[in-house]
PDB file of N, CA and C in Angstrom:
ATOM      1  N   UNK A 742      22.623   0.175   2.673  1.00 49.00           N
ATOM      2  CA  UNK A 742      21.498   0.937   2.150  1.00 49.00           C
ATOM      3  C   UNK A 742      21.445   0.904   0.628  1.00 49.00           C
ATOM      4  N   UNK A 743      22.252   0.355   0.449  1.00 60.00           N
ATOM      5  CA  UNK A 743      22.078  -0.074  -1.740  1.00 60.00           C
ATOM      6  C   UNK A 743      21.195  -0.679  -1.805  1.00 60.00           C
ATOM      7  N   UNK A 744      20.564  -1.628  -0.998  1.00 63.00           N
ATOM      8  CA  UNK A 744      19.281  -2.008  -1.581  1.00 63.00           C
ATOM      9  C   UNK A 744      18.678  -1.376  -1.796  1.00 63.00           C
ATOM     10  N   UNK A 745      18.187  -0.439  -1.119  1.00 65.00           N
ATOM     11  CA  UNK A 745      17.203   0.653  -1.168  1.00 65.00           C
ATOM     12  C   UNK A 745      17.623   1.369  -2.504  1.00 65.00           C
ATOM     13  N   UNK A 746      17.885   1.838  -3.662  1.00 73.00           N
ATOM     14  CA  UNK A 746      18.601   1.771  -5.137  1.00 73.00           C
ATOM     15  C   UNK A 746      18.554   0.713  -5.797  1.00 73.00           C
ATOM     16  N   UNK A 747      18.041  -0.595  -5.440  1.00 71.00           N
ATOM     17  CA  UNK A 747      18.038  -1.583  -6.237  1.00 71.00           C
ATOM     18  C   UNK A 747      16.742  -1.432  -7.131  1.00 71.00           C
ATOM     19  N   UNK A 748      16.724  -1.604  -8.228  1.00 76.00           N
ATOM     20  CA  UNK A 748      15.556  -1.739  -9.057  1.00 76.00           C
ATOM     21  C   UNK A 748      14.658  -2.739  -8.899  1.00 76.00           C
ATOM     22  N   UNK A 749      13.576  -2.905  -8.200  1.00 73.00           N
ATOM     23  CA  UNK A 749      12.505  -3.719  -8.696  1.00 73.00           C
ATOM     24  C   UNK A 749      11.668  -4.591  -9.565  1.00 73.00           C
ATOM     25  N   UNK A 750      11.440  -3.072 -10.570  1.00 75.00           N
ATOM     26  CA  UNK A 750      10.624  -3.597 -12.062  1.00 75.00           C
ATOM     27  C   UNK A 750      10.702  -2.173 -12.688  1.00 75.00           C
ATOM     28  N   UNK A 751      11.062  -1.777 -13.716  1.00 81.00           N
ATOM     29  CA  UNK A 751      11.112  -1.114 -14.670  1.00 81.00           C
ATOM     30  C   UNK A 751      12.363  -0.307 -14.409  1.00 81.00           C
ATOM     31  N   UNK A 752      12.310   1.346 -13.934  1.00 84.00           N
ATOM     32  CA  UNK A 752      12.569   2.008 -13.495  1.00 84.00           C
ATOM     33  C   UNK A 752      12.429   2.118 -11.803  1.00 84.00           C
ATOM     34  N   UNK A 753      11.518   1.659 -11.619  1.00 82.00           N
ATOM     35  CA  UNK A 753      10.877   1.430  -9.693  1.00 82.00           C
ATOM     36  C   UNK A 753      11.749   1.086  -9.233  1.00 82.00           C
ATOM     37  N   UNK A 754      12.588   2.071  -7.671  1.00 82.00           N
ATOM     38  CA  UNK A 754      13.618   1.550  -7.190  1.00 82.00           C
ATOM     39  C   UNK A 754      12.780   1.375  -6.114  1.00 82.00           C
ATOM     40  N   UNK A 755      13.532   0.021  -4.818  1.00 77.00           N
ATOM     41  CA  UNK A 755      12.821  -0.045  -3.678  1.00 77.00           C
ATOM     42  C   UNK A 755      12.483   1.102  -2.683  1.00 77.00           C
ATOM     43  N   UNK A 756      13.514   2.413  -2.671  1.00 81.00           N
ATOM     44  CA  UNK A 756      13.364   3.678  -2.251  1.00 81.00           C
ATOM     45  C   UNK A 756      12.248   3.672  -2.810  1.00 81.00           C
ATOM     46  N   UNK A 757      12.118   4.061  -3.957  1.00 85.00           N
ATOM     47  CA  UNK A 757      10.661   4.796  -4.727  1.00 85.00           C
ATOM     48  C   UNK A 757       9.452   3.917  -4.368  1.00 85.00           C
ATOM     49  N   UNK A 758       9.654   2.622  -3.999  1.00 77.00           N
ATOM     50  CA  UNK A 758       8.088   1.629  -3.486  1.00 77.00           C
ATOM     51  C   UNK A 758       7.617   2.549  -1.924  1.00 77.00           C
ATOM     52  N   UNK A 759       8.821   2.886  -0.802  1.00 79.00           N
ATOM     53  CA  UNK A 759       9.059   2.451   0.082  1.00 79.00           C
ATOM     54  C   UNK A 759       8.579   4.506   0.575  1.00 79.00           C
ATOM     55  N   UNK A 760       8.743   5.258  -0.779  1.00 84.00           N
ATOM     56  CA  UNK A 760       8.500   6.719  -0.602  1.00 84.00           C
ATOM     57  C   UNK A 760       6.701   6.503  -1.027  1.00 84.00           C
ATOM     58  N   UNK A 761       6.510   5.963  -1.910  1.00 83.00           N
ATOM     59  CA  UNK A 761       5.378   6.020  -2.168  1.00 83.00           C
ATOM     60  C   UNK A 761       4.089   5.276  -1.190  1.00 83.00           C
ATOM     61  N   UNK A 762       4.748   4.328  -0.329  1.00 78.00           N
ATOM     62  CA  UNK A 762       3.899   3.863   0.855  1.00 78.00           C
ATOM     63  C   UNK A 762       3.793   5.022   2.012  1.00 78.00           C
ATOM     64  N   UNK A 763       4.859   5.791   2.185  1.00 82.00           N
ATOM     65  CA  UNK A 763       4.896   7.058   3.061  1.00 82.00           C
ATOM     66  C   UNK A 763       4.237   8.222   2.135  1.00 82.00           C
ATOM     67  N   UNK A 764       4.042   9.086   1.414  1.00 86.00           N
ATOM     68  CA  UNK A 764       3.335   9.562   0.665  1.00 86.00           C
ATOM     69  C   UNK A 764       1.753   9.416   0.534  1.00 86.00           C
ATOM     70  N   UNK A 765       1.902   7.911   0.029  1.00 81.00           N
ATOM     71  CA  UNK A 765       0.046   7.624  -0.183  1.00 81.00           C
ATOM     72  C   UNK A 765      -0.188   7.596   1.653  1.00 81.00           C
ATOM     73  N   UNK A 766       0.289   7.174   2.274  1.00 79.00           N
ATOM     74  CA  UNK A 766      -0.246   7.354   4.049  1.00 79.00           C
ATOM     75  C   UNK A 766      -0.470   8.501   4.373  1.00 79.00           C
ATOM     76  N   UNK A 767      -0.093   9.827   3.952  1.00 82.00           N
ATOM     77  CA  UNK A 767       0.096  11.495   4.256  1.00 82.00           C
ATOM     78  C   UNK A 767      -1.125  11.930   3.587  1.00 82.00           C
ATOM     79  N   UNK A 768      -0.861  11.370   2.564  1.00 86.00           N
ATOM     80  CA  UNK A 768      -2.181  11.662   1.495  1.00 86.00           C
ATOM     81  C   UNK A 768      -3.359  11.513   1.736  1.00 86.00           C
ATOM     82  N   UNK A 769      -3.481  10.194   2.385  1.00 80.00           N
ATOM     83  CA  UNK A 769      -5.120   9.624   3.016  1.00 80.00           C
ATOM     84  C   UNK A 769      -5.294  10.251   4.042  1.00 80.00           C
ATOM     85  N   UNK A 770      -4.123  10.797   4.750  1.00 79.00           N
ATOM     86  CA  UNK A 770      -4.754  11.406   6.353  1.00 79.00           C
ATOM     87  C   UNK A 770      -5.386  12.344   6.299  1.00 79.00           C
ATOM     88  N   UNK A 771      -4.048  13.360   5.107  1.00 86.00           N
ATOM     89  CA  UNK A 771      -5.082  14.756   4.782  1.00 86.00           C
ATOM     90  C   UNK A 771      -6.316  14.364   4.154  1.00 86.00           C
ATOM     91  N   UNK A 772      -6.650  13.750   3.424  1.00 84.00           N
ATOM     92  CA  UNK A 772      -7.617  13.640   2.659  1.00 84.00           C
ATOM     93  C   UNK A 772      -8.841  12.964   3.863  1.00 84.00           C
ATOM     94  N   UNK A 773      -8.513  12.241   4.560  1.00 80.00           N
ATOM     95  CA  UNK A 773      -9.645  11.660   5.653  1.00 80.00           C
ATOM     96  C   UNK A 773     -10.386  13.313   6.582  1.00 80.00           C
ATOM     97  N   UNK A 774      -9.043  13.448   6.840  1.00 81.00           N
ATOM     98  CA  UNK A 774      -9.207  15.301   7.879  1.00 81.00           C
ATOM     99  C   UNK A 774     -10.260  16.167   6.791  1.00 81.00           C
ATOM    100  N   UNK A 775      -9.664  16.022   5.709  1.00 86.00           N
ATOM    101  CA  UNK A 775     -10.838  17.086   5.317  1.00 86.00           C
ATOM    102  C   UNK A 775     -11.938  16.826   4.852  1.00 86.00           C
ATOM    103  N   UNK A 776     -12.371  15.333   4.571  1.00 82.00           N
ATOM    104  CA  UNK A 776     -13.401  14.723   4.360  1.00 82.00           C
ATOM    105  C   UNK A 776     -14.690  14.808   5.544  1.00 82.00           C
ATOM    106  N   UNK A 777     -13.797  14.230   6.871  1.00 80.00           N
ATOM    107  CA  UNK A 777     -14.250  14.813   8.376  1.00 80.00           C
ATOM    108  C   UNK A 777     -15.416  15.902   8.517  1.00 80.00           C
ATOM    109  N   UNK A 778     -13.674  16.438   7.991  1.00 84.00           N
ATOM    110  CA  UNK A 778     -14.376  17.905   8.350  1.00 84.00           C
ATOM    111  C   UNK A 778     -15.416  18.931   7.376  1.00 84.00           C
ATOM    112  N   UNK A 779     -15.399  18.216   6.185  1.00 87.00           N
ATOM    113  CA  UNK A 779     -16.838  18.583   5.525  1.00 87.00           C
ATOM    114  C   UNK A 779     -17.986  18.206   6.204  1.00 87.00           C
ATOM    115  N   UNK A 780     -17.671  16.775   6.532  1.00 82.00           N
ATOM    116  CA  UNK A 780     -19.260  15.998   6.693  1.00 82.00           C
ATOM    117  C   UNK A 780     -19.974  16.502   7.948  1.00 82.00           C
ATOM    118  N   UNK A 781     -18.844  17.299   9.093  1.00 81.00           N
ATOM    119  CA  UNK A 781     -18.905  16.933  10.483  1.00 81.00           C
ATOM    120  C   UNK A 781     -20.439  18.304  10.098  1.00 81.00           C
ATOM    121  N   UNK A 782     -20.357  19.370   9.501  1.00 86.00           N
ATOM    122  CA  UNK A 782     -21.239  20.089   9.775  1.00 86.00           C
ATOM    123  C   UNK A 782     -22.578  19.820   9.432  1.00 86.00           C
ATOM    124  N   UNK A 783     -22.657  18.570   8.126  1.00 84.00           N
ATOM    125  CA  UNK A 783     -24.040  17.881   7.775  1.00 84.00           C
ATOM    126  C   UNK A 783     -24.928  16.702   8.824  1.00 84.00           C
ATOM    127  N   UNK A 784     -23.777  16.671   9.939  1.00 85.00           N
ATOM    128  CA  UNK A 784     -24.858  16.266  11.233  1.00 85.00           C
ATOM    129  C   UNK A 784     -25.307  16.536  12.368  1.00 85.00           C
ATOM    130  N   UNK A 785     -26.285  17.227  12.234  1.00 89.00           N
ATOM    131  CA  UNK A 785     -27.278  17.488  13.074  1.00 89.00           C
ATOM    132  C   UNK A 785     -28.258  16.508  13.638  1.00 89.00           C
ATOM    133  N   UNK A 786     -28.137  15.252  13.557  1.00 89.00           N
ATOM    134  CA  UNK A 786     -29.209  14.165  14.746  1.00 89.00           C
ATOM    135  C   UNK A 786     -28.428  12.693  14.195  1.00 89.00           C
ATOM    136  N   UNK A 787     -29.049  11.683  14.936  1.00 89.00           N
ATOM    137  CA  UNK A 787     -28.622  10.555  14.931  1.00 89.00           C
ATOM    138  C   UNK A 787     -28.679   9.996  13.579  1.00 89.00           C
ATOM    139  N   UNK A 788     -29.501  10.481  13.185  1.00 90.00           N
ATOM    140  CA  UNK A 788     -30.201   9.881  12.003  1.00 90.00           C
ATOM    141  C   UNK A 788     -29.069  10.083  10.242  1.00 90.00           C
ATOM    142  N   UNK A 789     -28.603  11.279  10.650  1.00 87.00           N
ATOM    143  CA  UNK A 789     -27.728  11.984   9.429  1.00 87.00           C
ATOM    144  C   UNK A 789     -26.277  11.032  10.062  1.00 87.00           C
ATOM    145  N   UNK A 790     -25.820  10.742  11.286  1.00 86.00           N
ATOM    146  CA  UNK A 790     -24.702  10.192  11.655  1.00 86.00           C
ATOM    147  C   UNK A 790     -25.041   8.272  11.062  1.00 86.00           C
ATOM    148  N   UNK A 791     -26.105   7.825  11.263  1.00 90.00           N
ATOM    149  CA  UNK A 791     -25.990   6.754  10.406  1.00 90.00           C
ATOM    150  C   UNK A 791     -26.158   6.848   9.149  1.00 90.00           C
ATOM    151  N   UNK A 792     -25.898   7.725   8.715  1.00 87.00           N
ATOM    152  CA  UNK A 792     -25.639   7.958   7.407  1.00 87.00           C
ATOM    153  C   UNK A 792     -24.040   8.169   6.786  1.00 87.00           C
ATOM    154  N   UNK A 793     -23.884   9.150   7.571  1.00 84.00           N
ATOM    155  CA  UNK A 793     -22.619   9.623   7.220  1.00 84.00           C
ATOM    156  C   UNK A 793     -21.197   9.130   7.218  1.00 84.00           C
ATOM    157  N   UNK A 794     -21.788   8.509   8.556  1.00 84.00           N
ATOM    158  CA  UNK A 794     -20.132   7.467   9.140  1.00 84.00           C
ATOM    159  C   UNK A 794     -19.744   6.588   8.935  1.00 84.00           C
ATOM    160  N   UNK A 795     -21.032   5.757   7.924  1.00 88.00           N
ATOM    161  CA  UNK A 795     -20.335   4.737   7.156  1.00 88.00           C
ATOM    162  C   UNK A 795     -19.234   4.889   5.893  1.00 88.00           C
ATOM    163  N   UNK A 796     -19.707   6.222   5.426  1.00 82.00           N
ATOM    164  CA  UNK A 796     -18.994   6.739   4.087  1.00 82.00           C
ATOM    165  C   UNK A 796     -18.036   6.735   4.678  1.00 82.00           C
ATOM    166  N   UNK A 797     -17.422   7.268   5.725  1.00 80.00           N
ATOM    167  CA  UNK A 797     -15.911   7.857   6.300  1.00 80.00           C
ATOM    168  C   UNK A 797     -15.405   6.369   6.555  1.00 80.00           C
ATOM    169  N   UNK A 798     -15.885   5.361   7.059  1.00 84.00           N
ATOM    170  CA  UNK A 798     -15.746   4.117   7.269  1.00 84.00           C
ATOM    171  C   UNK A 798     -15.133   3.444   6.175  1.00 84.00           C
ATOM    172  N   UNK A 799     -15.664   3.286   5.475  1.00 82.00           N
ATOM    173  CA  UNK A 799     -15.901   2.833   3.994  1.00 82.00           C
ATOM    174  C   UNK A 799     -14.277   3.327   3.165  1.00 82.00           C
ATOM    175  N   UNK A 800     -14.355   4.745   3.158  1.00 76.00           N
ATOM    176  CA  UNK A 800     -13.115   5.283   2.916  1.00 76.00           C
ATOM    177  C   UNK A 800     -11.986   5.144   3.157  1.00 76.00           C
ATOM    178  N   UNK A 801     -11.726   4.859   4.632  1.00 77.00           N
ATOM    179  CA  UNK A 801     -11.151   4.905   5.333  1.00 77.00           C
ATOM    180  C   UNK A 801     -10.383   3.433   5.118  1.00 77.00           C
ATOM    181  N   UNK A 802     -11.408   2.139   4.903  1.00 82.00           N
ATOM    182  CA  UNK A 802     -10.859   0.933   4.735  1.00 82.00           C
ATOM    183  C   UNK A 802     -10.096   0.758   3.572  1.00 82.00           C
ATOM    184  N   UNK A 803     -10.557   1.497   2.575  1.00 76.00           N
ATOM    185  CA  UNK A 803     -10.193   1.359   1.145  1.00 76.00           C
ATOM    186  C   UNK A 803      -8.777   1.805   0.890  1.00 76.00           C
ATOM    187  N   UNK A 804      -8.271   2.877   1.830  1.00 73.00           N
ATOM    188  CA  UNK A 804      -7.484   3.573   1.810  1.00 73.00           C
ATOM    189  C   UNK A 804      -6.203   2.714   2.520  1.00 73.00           C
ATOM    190  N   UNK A 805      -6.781   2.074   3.858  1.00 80.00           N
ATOM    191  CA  UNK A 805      -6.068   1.053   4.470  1.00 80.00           C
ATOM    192  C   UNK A 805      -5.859  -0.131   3.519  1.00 80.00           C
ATOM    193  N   UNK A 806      -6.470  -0.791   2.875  1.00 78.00           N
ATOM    194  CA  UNK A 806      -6.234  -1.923   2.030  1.00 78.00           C
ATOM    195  C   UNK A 806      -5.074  -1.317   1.078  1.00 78.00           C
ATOM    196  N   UNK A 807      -5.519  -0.508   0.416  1.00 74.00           N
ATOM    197  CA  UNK A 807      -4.715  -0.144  -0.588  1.00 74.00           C
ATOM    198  C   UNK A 807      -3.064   0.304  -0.342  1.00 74.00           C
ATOM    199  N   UNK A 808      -2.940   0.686   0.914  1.00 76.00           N
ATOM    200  CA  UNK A 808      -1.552   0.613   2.040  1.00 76.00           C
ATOM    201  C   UNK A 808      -1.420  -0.661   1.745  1.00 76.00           C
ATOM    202  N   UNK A 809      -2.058  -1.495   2.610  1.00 81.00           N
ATOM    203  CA  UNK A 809      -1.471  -3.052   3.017  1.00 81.00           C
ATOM    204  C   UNK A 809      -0.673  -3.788   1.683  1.00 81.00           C
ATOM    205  N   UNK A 810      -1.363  -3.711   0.296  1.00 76.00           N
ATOM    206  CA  UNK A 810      -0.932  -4.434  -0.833  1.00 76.00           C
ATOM    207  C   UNK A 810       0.105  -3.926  -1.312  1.00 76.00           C
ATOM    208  N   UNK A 811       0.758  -2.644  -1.124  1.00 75.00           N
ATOM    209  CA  UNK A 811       2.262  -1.714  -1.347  1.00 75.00           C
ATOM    210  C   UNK A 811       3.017  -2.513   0.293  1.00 75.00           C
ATOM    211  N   UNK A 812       2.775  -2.498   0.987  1.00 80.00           N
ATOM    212  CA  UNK A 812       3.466  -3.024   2.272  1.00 80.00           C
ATOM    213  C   UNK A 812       3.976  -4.351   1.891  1.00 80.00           C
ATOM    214  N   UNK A 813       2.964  -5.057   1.493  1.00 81.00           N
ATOM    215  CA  UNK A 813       2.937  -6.635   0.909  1.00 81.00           C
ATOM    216  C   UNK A 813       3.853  -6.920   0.230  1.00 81.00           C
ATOM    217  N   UNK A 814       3.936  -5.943  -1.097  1.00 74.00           N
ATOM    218  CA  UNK A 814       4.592  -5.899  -2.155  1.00 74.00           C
ATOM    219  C   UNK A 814       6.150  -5.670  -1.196  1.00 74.00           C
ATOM    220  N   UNK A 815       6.141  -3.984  -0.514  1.00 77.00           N
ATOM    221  CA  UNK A 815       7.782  -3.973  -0.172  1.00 77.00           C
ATOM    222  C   UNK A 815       8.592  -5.338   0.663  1.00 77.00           C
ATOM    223  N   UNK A 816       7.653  -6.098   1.447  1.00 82.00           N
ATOM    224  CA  UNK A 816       7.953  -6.820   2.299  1.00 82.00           C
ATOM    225  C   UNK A 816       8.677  -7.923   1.431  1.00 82.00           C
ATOM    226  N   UNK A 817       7.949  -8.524   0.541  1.00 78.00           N
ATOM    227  CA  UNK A 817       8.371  -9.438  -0.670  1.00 78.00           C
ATOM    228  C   UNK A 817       9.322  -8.775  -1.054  1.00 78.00           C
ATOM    229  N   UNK A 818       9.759  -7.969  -2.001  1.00 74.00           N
ATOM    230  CA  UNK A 818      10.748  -7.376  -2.528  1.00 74.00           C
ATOM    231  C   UNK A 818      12.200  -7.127  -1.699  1.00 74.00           C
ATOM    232  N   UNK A 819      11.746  -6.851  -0.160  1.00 76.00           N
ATOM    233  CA  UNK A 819      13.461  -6.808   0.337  1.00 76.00           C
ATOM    234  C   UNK A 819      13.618  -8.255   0.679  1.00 76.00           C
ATOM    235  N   UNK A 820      12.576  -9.052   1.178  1.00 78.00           N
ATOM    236  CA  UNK A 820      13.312 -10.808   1.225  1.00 78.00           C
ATOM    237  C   UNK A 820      14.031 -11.073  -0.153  1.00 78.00           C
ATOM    238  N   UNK A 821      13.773 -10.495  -1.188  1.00 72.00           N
ATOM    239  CA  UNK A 821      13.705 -11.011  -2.603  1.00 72.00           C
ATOM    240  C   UNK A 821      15.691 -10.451  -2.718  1.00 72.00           C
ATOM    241  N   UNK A 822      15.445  -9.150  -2.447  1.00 71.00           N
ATOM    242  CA  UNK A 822      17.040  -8.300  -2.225  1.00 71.00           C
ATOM    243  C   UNK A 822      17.759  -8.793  -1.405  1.00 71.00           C
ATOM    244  N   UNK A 823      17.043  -8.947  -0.273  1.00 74.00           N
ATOM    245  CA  UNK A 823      18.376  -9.858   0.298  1.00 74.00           C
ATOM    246  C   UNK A 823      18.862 -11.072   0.505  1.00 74.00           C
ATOM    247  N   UNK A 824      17.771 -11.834  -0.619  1.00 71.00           N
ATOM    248  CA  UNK A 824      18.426 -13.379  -0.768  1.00 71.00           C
ATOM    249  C   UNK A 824      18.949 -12.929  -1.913  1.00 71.00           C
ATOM    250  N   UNK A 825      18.910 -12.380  -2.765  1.00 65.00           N
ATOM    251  CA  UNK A 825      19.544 -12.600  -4.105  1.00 65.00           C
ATOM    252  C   UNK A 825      21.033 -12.117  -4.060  1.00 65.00           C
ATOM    253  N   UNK A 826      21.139 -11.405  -2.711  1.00 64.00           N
ATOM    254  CA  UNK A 826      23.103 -11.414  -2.487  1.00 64.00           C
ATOM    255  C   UNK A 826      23.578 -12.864  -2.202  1.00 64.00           C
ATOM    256  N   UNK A 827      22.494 -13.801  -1.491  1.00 59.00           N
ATOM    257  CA  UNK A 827      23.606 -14.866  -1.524  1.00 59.00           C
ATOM    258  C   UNK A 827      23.149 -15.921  -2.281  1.00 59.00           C
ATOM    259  N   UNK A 828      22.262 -15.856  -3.289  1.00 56.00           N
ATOM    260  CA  UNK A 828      21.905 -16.491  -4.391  1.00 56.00           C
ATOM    261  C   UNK A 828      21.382 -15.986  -5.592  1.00 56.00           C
ATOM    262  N   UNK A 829      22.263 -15.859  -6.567  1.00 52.00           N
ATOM    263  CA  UNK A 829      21.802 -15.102  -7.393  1.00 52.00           C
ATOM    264  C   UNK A 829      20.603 -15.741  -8.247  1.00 52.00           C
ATOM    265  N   UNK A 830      20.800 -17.057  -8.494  1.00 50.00           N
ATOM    266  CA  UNK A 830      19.476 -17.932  -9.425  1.00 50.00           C
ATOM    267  C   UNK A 830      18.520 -17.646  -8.400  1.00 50.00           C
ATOM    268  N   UNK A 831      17.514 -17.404  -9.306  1.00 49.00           N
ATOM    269  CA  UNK A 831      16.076 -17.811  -8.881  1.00 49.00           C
ATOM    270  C   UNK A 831      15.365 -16.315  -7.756  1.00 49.00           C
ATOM    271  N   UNK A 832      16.119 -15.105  -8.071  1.00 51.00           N
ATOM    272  CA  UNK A 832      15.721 -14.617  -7.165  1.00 51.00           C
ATOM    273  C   UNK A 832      15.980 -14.657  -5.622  1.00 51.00           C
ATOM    274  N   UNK A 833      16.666 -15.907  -5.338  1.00 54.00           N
ATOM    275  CA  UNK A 833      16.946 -16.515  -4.194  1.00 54.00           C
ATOM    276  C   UNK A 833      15.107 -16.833  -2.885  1.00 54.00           C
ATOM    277  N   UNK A 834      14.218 -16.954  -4.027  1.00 61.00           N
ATOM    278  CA  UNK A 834      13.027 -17.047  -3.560  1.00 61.00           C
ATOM    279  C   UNK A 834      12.250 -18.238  -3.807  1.00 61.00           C
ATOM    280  N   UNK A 835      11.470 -18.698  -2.997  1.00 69.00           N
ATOM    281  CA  UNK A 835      10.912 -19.847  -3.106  1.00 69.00           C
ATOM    282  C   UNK A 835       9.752 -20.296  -3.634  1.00 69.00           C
ATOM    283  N   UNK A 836       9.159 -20.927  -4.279  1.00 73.00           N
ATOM    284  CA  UNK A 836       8.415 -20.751  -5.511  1.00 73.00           C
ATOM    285  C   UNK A 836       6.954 -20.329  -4.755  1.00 73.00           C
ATOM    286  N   UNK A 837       6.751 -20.621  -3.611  1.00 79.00           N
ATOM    287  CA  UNK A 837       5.489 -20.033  -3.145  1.00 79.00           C
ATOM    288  C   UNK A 837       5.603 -18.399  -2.773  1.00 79.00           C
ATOM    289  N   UNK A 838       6.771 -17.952  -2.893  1.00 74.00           N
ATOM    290  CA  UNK A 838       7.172 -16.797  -2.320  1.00 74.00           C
ATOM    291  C   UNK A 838       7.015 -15.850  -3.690  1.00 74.00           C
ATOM    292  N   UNK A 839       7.693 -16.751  -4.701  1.00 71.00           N
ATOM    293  CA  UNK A 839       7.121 -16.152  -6.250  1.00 71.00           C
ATOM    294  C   UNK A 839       5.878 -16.031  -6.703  1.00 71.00           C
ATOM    295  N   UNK A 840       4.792 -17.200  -6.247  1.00 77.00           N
ATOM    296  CA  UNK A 840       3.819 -16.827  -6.984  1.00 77.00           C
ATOM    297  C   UNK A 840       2.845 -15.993  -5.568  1.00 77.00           C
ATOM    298  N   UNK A 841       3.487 -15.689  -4.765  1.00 80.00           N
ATOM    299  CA  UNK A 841       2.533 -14.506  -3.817  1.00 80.00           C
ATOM    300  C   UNK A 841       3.132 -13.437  -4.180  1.00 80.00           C
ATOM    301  N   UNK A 842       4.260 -12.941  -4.495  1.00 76.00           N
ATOM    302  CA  UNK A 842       4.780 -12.175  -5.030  1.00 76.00           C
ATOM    303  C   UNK A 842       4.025 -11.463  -6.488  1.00 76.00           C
ATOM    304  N   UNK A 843       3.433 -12.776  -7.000  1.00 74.00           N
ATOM    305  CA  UNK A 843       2.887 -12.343  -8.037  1.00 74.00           C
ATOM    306  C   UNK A 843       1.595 -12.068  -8.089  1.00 74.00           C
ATOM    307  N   UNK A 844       0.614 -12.592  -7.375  1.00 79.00           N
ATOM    308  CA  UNK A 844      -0.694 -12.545  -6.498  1.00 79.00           C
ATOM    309  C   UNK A 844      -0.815 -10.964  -6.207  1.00 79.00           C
ATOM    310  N   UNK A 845       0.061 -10.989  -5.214  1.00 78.00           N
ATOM    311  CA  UNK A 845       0.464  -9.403  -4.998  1.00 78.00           C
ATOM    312  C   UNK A 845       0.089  -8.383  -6.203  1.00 78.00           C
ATOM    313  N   UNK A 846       0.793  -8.548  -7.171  1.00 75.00           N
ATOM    314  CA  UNK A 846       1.471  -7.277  -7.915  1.00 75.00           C
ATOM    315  C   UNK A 846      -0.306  -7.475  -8.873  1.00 75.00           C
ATOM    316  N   UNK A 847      -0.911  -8.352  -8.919  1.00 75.00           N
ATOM    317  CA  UNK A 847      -1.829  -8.894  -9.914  1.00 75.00           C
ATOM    318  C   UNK A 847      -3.104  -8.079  -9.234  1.00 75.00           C
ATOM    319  N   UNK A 848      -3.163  -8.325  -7.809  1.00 75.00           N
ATOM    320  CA  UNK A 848      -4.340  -7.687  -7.062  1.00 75.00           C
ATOM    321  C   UNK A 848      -3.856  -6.237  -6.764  1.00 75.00           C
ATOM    322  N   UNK A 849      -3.009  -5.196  -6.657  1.00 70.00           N
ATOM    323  CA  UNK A 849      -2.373  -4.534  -6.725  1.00 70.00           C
ATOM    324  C   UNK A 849      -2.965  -3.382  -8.216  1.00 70.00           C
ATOM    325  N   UNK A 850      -2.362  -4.193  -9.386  1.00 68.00           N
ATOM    326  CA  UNK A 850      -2.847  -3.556 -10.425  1.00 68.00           C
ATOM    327  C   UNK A 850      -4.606  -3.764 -10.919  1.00 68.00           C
ATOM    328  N   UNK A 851      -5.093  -4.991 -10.229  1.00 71.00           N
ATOM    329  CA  UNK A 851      -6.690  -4.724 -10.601  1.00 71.00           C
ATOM    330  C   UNK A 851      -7.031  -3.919  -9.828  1.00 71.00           C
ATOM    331  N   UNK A 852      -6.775  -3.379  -8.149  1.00 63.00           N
ATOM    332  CA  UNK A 852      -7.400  -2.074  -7.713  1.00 63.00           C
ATOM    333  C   UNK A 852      -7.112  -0.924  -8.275  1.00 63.00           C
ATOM    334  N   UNK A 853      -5.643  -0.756  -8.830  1.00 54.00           N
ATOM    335  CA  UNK A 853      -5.395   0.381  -9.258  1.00 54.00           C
ATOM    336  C   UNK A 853      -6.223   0.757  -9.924  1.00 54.00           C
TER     337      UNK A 853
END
């Protein structure tokens, strides 16, 4: 479990990637539930529901994407930890593995 203490990038330990993918998931649920449950009383006919349910839709994906590219990221990062015990050059990663790695972190910080 020392990987999980291994540093990443700065200060960022893989714990701290790996708390913050569980966190932002808690976060969107509450936040979906009470979004719900505002909208649920602004429909009254079919007409207000094609309206409404795309927003929750919409939300809902954004929230999922923005999971997937932290998932992306942890997934890269423990191949990255646990080749670099039995190779320390290079990350122990393979150069397509580096530059998705970096793809990653690049699309990552333009949504942020």
């Amino acid at each position: 479990m020392s990987n999980l203490d291994s540093n990443i990038f700065g200060k960022k330990k893989f714990s701290d990637l790996l708390k913050e993918i569980y966190d932002n998931q808690k976060k969107k649920e509450q936040q979906i539930t009470a979004l719900i449950g505002e909208l649920k009383p602004l429909i009254n006919d079919i007409g207000d529901a094609t309206l409404i349910v795309p927003l929750i839709k919409e939300y809902m994906e954004l929230g999922i994407k923005n999971d997937e590219q932290l998932v992306k990221m942890a997934t890269i990062v423990q191949r990255a930890i646990a080749s670099n015990k039995s190779e320390e050059e290079g990350f122990g990663m393979t150069e397509e593995e580096k530059a998705q790695l970096l793809n990653e972190v690049k699309n990552f910080n333009s949504k942020g």
